[in-house]
Short mmCIF file of C-alpha atoms in Angstrom, two decimals:
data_model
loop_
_atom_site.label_atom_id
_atom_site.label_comp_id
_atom_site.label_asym_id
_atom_site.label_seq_id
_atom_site.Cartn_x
_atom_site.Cartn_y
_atom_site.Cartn_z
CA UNK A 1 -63.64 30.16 84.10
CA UNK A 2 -63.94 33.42 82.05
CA UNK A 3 -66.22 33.99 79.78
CA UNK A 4 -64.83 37.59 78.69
CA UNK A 5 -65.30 38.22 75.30
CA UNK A 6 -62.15 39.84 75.02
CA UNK A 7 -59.97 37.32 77.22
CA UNK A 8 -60.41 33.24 76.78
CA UNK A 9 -58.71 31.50 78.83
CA UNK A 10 -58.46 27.66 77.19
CA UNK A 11 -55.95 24.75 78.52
CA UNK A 12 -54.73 23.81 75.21
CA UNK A 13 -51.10 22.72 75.15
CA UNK A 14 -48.28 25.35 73.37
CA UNK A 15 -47.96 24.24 69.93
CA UNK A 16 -44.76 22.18 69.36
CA UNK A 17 -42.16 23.87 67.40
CA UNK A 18 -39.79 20.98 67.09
CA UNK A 19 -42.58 18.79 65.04
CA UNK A 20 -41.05 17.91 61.10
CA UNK A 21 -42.46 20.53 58.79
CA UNK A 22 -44.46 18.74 55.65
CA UNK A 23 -42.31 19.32 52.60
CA UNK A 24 -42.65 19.65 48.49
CA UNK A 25 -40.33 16.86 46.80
CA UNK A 26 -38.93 18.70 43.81
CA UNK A 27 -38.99 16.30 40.63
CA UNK A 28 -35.38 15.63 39.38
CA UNK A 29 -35.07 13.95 35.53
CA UNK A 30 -33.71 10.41 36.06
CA UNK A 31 -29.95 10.40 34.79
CA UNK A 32 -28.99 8.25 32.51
CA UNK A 33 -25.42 5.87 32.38
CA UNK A 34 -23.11 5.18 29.56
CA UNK A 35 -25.50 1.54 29.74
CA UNK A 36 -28.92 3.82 29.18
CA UNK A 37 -27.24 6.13 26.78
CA UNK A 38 -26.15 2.67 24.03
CA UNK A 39 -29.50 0.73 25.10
CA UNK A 40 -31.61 4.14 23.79
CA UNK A 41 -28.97 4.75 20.90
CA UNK A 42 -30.00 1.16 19.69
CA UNK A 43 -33.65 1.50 19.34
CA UNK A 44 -33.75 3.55 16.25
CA UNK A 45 -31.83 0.82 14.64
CA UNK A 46 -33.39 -2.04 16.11
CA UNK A 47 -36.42 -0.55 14.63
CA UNK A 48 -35.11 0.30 11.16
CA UNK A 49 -32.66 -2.67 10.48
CA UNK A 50 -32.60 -1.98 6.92
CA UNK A 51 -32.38 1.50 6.94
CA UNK A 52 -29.23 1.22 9.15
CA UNK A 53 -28.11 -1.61 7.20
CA UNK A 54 -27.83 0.71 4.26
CA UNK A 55 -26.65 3.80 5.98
CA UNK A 56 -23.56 1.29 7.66
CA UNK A 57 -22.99 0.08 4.52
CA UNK A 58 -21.94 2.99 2.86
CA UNK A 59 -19.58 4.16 5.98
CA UNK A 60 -18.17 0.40 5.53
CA UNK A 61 -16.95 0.57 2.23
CA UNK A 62 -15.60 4.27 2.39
CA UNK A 63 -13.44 2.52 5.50
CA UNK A 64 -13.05 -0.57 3.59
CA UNK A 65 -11.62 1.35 0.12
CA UNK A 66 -9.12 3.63 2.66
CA UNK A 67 -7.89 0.61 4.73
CA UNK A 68 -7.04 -2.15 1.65
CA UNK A 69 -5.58 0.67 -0.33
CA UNK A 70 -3.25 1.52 2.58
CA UNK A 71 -2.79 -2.61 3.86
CA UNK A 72 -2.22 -3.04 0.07
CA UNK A 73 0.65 -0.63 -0.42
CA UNK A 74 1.95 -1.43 2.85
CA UNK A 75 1.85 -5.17 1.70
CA UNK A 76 3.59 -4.80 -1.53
CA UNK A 77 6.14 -1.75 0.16
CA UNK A 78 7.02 -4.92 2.33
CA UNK A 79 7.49 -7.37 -0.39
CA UNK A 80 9.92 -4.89 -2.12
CA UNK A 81 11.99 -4.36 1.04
CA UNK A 82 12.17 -8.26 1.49
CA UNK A 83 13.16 -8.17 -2.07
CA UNK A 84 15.92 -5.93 -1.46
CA UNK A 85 17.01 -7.85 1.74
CA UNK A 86 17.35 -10.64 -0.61
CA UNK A 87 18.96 -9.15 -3.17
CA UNK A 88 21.18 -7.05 -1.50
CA UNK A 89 21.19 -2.66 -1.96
CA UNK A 90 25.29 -2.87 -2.57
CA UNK A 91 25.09 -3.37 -6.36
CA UNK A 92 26.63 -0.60 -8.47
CA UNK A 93 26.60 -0.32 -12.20
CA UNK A 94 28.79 1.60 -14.43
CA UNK A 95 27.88 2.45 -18.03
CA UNK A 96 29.50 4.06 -20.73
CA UNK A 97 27.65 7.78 -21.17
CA UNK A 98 27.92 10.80 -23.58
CA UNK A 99 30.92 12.40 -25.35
CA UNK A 100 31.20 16.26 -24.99
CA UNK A 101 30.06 16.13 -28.99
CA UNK A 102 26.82 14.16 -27.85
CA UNK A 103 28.12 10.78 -29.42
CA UNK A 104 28.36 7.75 -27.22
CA UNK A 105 31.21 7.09 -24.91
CA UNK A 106 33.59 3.67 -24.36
CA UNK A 107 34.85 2.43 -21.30
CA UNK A 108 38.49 1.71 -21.64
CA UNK A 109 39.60 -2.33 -21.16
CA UNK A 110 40.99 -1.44 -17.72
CA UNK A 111 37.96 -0.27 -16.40
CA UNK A 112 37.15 -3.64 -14.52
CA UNK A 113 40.55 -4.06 -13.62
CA UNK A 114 40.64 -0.59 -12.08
CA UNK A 115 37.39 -0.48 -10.24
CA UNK A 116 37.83 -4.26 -8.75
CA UNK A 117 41.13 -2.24 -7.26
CA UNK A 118 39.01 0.04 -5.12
CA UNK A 119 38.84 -0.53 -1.18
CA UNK A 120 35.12 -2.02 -0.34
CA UNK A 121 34.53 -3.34 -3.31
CA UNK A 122 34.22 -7.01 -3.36
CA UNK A 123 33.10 -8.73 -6.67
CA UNK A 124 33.12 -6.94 -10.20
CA UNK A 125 32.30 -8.51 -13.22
CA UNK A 126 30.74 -7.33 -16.62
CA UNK A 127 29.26 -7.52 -19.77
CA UNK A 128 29.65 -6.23 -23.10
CA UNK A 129 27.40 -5.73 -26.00
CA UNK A 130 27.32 -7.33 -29.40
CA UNK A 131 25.62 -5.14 -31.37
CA UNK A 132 25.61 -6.39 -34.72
CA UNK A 133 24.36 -9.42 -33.88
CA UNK A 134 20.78 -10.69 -33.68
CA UNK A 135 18.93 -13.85 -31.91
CA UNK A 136 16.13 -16.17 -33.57
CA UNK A 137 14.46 -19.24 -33.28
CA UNK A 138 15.15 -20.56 -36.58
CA UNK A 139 16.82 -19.78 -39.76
CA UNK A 140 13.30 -19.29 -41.15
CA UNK A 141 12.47 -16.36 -38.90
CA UNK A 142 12.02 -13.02 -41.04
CA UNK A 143 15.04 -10.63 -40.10
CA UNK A 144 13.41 -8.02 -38.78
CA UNK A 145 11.48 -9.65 -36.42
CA UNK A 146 14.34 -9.93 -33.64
CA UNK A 147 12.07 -10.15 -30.98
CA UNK A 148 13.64 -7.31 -29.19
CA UNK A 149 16.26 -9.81 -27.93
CA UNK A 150 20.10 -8.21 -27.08
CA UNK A 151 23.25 -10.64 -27.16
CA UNK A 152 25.53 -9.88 -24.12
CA UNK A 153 29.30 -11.22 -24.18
CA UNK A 154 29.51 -12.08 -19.97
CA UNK A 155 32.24 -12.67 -17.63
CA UNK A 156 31.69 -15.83 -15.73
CA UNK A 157 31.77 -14.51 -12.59
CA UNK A 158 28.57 -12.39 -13.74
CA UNK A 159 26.08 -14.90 -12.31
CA UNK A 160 27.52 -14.78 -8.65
CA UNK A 161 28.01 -10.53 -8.48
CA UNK A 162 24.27 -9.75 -9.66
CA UNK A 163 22.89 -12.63 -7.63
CA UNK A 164 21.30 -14.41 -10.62
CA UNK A 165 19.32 -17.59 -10.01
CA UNK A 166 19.19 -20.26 -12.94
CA UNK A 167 15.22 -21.55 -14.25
CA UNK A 168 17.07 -24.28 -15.72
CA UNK A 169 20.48 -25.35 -16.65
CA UNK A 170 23.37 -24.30 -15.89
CA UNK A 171 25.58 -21.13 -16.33
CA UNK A 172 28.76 -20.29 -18.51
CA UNK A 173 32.43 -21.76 -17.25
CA UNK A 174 35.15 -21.60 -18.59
CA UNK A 175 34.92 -24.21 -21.13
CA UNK A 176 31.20 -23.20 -22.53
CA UNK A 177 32.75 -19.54 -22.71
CA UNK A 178 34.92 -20.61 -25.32
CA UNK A 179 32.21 -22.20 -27.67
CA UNK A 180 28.64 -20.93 -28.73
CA UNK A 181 26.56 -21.93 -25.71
CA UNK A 182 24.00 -19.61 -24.61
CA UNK A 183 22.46 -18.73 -21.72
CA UNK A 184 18.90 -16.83 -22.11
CA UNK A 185 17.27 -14.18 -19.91
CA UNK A 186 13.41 -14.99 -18.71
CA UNK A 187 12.04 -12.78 -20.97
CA UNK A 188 13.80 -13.74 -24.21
CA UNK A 189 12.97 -17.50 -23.15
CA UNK A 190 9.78 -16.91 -23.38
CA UNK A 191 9.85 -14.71 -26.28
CA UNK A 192 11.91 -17.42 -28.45
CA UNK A 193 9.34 -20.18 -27.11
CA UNK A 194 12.14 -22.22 -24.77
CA UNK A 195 10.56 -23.68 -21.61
CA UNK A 196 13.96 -25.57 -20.50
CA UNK A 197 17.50 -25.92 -21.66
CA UNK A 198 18.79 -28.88 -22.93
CA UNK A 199 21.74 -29.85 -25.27
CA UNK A 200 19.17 -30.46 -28.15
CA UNK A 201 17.93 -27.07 -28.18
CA UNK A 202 19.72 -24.01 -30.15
CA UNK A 203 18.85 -20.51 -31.55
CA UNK A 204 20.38 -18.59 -34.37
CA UNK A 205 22.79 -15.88 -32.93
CA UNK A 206 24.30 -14.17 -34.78
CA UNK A 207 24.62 -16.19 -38.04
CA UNK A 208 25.67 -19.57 -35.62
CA UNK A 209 23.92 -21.73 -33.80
CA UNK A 210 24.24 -21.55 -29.89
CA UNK A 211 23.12 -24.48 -27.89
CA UNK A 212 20.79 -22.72 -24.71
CA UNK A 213 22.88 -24.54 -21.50
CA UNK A 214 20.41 -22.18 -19.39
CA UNK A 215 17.81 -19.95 -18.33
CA UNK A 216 18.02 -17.28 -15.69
CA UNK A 217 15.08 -16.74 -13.64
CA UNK A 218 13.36 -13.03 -13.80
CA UNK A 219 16.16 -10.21 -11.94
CA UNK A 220 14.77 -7.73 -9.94
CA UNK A 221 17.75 -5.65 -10.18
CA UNK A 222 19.29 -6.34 -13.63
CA UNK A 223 16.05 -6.55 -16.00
CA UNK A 224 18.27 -5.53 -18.77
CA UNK A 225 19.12 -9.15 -18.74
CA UNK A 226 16.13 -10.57 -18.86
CA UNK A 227 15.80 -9.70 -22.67
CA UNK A 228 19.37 -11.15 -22.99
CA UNK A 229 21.12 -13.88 -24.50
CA UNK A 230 24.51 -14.28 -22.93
CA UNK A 231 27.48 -15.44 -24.38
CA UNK A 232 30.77 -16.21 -23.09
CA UNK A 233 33.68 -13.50 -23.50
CA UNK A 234 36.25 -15.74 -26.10
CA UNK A 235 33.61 -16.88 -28.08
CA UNK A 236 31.33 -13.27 -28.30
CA UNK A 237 35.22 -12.24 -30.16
CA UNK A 238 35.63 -14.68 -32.47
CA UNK A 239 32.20 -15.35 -33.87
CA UNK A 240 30.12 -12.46 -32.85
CA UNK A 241 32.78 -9.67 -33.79
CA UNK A 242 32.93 -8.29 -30.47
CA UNK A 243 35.24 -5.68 -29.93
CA UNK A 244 36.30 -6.51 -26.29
CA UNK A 245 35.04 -3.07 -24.08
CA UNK A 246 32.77 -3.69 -21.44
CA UNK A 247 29.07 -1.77 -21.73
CA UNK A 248 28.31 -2.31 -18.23
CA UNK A 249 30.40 -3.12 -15.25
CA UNK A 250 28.96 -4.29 -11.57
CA UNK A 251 30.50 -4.21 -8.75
CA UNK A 252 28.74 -5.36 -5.43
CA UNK A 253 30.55 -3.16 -2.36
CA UNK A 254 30.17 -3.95 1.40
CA UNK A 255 27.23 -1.99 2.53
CA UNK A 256 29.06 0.63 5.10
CA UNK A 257 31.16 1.63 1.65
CA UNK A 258 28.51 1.58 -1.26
CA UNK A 259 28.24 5.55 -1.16
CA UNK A 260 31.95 5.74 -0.69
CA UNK A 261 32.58 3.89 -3.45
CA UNK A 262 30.22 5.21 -5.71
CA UNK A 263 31.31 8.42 -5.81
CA UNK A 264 34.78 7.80 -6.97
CA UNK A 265 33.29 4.78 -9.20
CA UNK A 266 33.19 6.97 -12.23
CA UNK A 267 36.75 8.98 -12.42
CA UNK A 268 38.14 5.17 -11.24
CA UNK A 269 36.58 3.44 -14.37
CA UNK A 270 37.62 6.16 -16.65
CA UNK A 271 40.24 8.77 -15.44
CA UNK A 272 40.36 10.20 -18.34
CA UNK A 273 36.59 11.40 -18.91
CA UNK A 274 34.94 10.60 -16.03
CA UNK A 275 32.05 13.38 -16.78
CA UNK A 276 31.25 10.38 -19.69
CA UNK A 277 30.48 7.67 -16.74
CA UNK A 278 27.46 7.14 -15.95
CA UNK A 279 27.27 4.81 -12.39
CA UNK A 280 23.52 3.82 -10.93
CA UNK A 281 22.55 1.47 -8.21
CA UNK A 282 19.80 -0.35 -9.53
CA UNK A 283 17.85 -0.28 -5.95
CA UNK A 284 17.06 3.20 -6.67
CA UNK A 285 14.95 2.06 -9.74
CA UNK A 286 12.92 -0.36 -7.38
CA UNK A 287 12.71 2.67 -5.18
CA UNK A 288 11.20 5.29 -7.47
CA UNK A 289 8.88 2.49 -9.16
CA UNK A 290 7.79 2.37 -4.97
CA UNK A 291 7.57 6.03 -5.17
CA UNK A 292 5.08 6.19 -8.20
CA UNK A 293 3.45 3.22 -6.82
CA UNK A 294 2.58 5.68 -3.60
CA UNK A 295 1.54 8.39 -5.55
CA UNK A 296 -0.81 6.47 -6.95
CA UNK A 297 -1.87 5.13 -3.54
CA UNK A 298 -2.33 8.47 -2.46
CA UNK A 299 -5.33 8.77 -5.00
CA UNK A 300 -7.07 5.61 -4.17
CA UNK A 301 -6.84 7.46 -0.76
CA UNK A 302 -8.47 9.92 -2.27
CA UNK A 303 -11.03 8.33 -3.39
CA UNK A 304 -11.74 6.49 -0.46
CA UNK A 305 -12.14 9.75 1.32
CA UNK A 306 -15.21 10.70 -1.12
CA UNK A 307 -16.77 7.76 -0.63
CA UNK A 308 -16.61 7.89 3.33
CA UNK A 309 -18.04 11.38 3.20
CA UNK A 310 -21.10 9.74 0.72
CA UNK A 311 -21.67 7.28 3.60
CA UNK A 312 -21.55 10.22 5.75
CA UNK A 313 -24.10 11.97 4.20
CA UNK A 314 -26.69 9.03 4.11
CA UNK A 315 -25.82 8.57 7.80
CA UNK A 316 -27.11 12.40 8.17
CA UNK A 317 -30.04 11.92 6.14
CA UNK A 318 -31.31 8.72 7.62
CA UNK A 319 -31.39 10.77 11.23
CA UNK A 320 -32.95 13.61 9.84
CA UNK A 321 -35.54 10.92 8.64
CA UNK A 322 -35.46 9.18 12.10
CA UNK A 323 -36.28 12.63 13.58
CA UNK A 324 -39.36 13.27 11.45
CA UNK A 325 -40.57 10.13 11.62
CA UNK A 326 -40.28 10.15 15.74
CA UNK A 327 -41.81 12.83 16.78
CA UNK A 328 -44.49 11.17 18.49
CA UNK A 329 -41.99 8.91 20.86
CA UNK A 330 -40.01 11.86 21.45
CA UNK A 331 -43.19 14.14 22.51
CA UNK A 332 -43.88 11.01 24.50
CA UNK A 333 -40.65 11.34 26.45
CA UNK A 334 -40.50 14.51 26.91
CA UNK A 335 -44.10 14.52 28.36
CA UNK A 336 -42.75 12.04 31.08
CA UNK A 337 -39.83 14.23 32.08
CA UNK A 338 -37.04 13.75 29.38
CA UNK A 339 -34.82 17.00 29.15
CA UNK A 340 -33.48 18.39 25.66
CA UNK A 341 -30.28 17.23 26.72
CA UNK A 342 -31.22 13.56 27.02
CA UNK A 343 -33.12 13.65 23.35
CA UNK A 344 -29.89 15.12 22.21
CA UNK A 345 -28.16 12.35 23.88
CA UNK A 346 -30.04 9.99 22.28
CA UNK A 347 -29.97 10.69 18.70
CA UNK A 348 -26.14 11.78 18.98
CA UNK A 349 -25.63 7.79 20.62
CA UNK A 350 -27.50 6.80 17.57
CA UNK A 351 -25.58 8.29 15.31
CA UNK A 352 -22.29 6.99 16.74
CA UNK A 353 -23.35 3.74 16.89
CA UNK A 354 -24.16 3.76 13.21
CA UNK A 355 -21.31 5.29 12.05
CA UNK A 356 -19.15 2.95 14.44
CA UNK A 357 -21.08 -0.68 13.16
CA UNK A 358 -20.17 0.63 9.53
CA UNK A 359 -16.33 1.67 10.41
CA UNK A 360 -15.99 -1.78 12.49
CA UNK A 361 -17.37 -3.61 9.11
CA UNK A 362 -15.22 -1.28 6.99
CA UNK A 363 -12.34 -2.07 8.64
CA UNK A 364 -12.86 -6.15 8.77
CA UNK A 365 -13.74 -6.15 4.99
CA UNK A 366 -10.38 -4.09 3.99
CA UNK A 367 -8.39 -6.78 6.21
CA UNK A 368 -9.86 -9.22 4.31
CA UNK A 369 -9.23 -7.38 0.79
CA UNK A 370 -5.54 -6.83 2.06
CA UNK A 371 -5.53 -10.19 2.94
CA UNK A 372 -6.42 -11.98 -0.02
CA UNK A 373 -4.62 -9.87 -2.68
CA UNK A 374 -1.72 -10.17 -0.47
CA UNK A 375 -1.93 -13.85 -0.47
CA UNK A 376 -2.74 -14.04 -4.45
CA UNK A 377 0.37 -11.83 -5.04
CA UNK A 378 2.65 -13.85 -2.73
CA UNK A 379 3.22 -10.91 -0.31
CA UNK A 380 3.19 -10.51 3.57
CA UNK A 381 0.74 -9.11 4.57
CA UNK A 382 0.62 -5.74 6.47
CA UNK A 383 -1.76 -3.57 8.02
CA UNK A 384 -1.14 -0.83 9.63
CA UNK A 385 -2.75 -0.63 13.27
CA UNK A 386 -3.23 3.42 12.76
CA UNK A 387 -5.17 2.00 9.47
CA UNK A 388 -7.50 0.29 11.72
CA UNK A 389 -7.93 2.71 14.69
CA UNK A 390 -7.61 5.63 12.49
CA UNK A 391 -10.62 4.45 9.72
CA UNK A 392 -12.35 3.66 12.74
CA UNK A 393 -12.19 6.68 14.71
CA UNK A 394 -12.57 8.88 10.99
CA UNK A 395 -15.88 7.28 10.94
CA UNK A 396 -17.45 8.40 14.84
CA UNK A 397 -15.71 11.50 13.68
CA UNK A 398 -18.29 11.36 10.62
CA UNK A 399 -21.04 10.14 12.95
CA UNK A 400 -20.76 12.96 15.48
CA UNK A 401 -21.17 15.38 12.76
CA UNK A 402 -23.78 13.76 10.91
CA UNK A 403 -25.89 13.39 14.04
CA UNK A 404 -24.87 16.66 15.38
CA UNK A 405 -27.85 18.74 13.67
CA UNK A 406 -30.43 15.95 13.64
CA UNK A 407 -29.71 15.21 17.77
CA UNK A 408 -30.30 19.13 18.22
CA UNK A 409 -33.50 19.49 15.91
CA UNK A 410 -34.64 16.61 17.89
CA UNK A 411 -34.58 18.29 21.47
CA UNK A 412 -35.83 21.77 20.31
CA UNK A 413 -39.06 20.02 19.89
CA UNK A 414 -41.72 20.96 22.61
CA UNK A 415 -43.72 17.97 24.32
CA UNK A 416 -47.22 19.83 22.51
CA UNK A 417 -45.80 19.84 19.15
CA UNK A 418 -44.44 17.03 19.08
CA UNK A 419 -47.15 14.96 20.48
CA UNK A 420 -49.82 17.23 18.04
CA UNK A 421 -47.68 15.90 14.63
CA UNK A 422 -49.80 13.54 13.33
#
């Protein structure tokens, strides 16, 4: 052996290269699942019940105001069209209009005649007014208080072209139509204080008394008649001084021809002056009464619309609150390795779930409005789906943002400052 100080020799092995190197683990935040995201969303609330109580409440009826106004009008839209269905769309009227000198215009005695001639039309009938004469309850009854009551001379066949139903009684034939018998509209029943027709029971027209054989049930598309007392044709002539021209003639058409036929309606019913017909198809009433009715829907929408952003705002303010109020827990968790994105996360998820348990309760509680005004009104019921999905998905829309700024204060704050708040 060598003892050189410049040389040692030693019999140590060569070092082994292929031995594992010690390595540095690098830390990694823990990720967290849709499951982690909704159980850390909830805590807030589980913690505050009645703050979130309150915050969902006001989302819930901002949803609940925007989906029973639109199941409502649905509801009633429906009833209408079932209406119609019932009633049938094909009913034309023609009225006498103006002359050129701005007096009122006749219809000439062939104007039934004529317009039952026209091909797709398939019942006509008509009435005529009695304008002199006046209906009331007793001969005792002060003359000007008529009650607002109009005496129509009617065809038989009236009853079976409008699709008139009968309260009580029974209509005009041909052997009532020759004597004073009566048959009242709803509304003048009522007005005249008859609850059922009977053989015992008459009213003053016109100077003579008319026994009421019936009462017509409320017409959707004919409420001129409801104010009505209707007469038959002979005797309107001979006791009422009728003068025999028709002041409105309907016609019911088969439905591929009602817009054919209305158009020539007029110069048919009075080729001589047609400009002084008037022709209308009652259904279009219903239909612009539907159109006001949505109008006014529109502004209940409206409304429900400021009241969803309200809840909106309180669902803003109570995270803003929840943020303050936190600042410990979420020093805490960003101490043990939460990231800003997770804390943003977090209070986002809490937001959405707030906003989403208010929009779910909105939308049950304007199902059940719908539901029971339907039901009191007699309607179907309808409610939109896109009413549902769409108040629900308006109010995470509402959530997002209202948690948006809240969410991002939250994970700007730094573990020290947070954890110094006191």
């Amino acid at each position: 052996m060598t003892t050189d100080a410049t040389h040692v020799t030693t019999n140590a092995p060569p070092p082994n290269t292929d031995a594992p190197r010690p390595t540095t683990d690098v830390l990694r935040p823990a990720h967290l699942g849709p499951a982690d995201v909704l159980r850390v969303g909830a805590v807030g609330l589980r913690t505050r019940p009645l703050r979130a109580f309150l915050s969902a409440l006001g989302i819930a009826i901002g949803i609940a105001a925007m989906v029973a106004v639109v199941g409502i009008s649905s509801s009633s839209r429906a009833d209408l069209d079932r209406a119609l269905a019932a009633l049938g769309t094909n009913l034309l009227t023609v009225s006498p209009g103006s002359t050129l000198t701005g007096g009122v215009a006749q219809l000439p005695s062939t104007a039934e005649d004529m317009v039952s001639r026209i091909d797709g039309v398939e019942a006509v009938s008509a009435v005529g007014r009695a304008e002199d004469a006046k209906v009331y309850r007793t001969d005792r009854i002060p003359e000007a208080q008529t009650n607002g009551i109009a005496v129509y001379a009617a065809r038989t066949s009236l009853r079976a072209t409008i699709g008139a139903e009968l309260a009580s009684g029974t209509w005009l034939n041909g052997g009532t139509g020759r004597y004073p018998a009566t048959v009242l509209g709803a509304t003048a029943a009522q007005r005249l204080g008859i609850g059922h027709a009977s053989p015992e029971t008459q009213v003053l027209v016109g100077g003579t008394w008319f026994t009421v054989v019936g009462i017509l049930q409320p017409s959707e598309l004919t409420p001129e008649l409801d104010t009505a007392a209707l007469v038959g044709w002979p005797v309107a002539a001979s006791e009422l001084a009728f003068d025999g021209h028709a002041t409105t003639v309907y016609t019911r058409s088969a439905d591929a021809s009602v817009t054919t036929v209305r158009e020539i309606l007029g110069a048919t019913a009075n080729p001589e002056a047609p400009s002084e017909v008037q022709v209308s198809r009652p259904s279009d009433a219903l239909a612009a009464k539907q159109a006001a009715g949505e109008a006014f829907t529109g502004l209940l929408l409206g409304l429900g619309a400021v009241a969803l952003l309200v809840g909106g705002v309180g669902v803003a303010n109570t995270m803003v609150i929840s943020v303050l109020e936190r600042r410990a827990e979420i020093g805490l968790r960003r101490s043990l390795g939460a990231t800003r994105g997770q804390i943003r996360t977090q209070f986002l998820a809490e937001s959405l779930l707030l906003s989403a348990l208010g929009g779910a309760a909105g939308a049950l509680l304007g199902l059940a409005v719908t539901t029971g005004y339907a039901l009191y009104q007699g309607w179907p019921t309808v409610v939109p789906p896109w009413a549902l999905a769409g108040g629900v998905a308006a109010t995470l829309v509402i959530g997002g943002l209202a948690g948006l700024y809240p969410a991002i204060r939250a994970s700007r704050l730094s573990p020290t400052e947070a954890l110094a708040t006191p």
